[in-house]
Coordinates of C-alpha atoms in Angstrom, one line a residue:
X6 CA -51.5 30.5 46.8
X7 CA -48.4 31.4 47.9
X8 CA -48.3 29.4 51.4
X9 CA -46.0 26.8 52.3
X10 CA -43.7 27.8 49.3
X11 CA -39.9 29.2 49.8
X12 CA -39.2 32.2 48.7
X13 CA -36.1 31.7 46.9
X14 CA -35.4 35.3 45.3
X15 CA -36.8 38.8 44.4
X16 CA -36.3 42.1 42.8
X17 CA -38.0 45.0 42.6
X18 CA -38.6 46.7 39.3
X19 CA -36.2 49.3 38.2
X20 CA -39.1 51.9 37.1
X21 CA -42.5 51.0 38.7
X22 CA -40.5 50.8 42.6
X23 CA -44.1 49.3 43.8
X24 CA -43.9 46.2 41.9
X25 CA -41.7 43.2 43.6
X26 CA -41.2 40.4 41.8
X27 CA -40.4 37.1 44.4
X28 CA -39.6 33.6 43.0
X29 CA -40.7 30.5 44.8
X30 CA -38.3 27.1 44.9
X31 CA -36.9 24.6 47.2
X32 CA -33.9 25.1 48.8
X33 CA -33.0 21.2 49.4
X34 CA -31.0 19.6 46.6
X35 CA -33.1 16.4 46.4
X36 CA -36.1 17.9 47.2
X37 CA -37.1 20.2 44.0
X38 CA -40.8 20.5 42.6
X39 CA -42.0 23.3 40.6
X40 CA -42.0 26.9 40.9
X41 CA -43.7 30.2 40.8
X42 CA -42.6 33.7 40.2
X43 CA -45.4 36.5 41.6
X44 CA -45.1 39.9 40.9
X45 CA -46.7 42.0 44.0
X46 CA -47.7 45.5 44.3
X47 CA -47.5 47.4 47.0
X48 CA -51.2 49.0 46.5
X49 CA -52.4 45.6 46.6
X50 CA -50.6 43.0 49.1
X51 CA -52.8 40.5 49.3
X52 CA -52.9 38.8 46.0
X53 CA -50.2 38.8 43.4
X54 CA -50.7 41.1 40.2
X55 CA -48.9 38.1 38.1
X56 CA -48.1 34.5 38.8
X57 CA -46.5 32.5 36.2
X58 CA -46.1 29.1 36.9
X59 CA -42.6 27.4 36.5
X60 CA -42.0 23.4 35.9
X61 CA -38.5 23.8 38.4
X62 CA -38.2 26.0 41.0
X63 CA -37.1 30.1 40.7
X64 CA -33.3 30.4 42.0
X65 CA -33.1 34.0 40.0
X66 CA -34.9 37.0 38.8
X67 CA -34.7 40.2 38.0
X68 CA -36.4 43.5 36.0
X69 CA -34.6 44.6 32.5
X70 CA -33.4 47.9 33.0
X71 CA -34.2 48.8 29.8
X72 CA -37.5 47.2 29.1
X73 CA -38.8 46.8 32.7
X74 CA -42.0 44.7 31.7
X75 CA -39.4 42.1 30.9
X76 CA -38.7 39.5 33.8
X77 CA -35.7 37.1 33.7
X78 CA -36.4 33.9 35.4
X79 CA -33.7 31.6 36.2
X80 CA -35.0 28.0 37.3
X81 CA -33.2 25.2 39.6
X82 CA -32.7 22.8 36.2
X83 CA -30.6 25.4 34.1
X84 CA -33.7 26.7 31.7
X85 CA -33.5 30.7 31.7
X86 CA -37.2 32.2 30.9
X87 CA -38.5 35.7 29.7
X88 CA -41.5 37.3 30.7
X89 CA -43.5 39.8 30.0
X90 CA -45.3 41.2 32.7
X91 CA -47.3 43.7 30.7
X92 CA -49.4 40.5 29.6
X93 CA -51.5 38.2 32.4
X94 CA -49.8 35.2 30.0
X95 CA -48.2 31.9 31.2
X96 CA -46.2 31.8 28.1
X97 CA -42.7 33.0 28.5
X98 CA -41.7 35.3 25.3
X99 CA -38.2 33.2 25.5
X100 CA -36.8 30.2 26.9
X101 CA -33.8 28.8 26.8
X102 CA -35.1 25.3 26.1
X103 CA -37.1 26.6 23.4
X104 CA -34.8 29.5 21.9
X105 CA -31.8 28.2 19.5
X106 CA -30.1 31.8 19.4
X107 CA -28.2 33.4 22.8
X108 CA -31.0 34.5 25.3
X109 CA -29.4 37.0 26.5
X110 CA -28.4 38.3 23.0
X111 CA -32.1 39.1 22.9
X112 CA -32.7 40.2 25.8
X113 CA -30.0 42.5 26.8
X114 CA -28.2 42.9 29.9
X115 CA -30.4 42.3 33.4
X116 CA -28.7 44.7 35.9
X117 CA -28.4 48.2 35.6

């Protein structure tokens, strides 16, 4: 699933430390497809726990502090998506192309 895609980004989440979440894009300007963000476990490294597919590749991701089944996705073309990773769901809970209010009003500052 995984093969022959960049890893672009990852984080590990701020309470469950066995949970990695990587994000998948394309590091050449004129070369960008879509995207993937996989959160991994370290109990089970040979298949993702989540994937949720992305129409742009991941340049940036990271765990709420404060809710840490919230993901942050940030993609290659500017659109900013929410996750939560509670859920096996492709449907982000936010996006910034779909949200009209602040997305990070919502939801809350990323690092600790």
């Amino acid at each position: 699933m995984t093969k022959s895609h960049n890893i672009s980004c990852m984080t590990w989440n701020k309470k469950n430390h066995d949970i990695l979440a990587v994000g998948y894009g394309e590091y050449g300007f004129t070369n960008q497809k879509s995207g993937m963000a996989c959160c991994w476990s370290i109990k089970n490294p040979e298949y993702p726990e989540r994937v949720f597919k992305t129409s742009s590749g991941i340049t940036a991701l990271d765990f709420s502090a404060q809710n840490p089944n919230l993901l942050a996705v940030g993609m290659y073309n500017g659109t900013i998506a929410v996750y939560n990773v509670r859920f096996n769901s492709q449907l982000a809970i936010l996006d910034s192309n779909e949200t009209p209010v602040t997305i990070w009003g919502r939801f809350g500052k990323l690092s600790g």
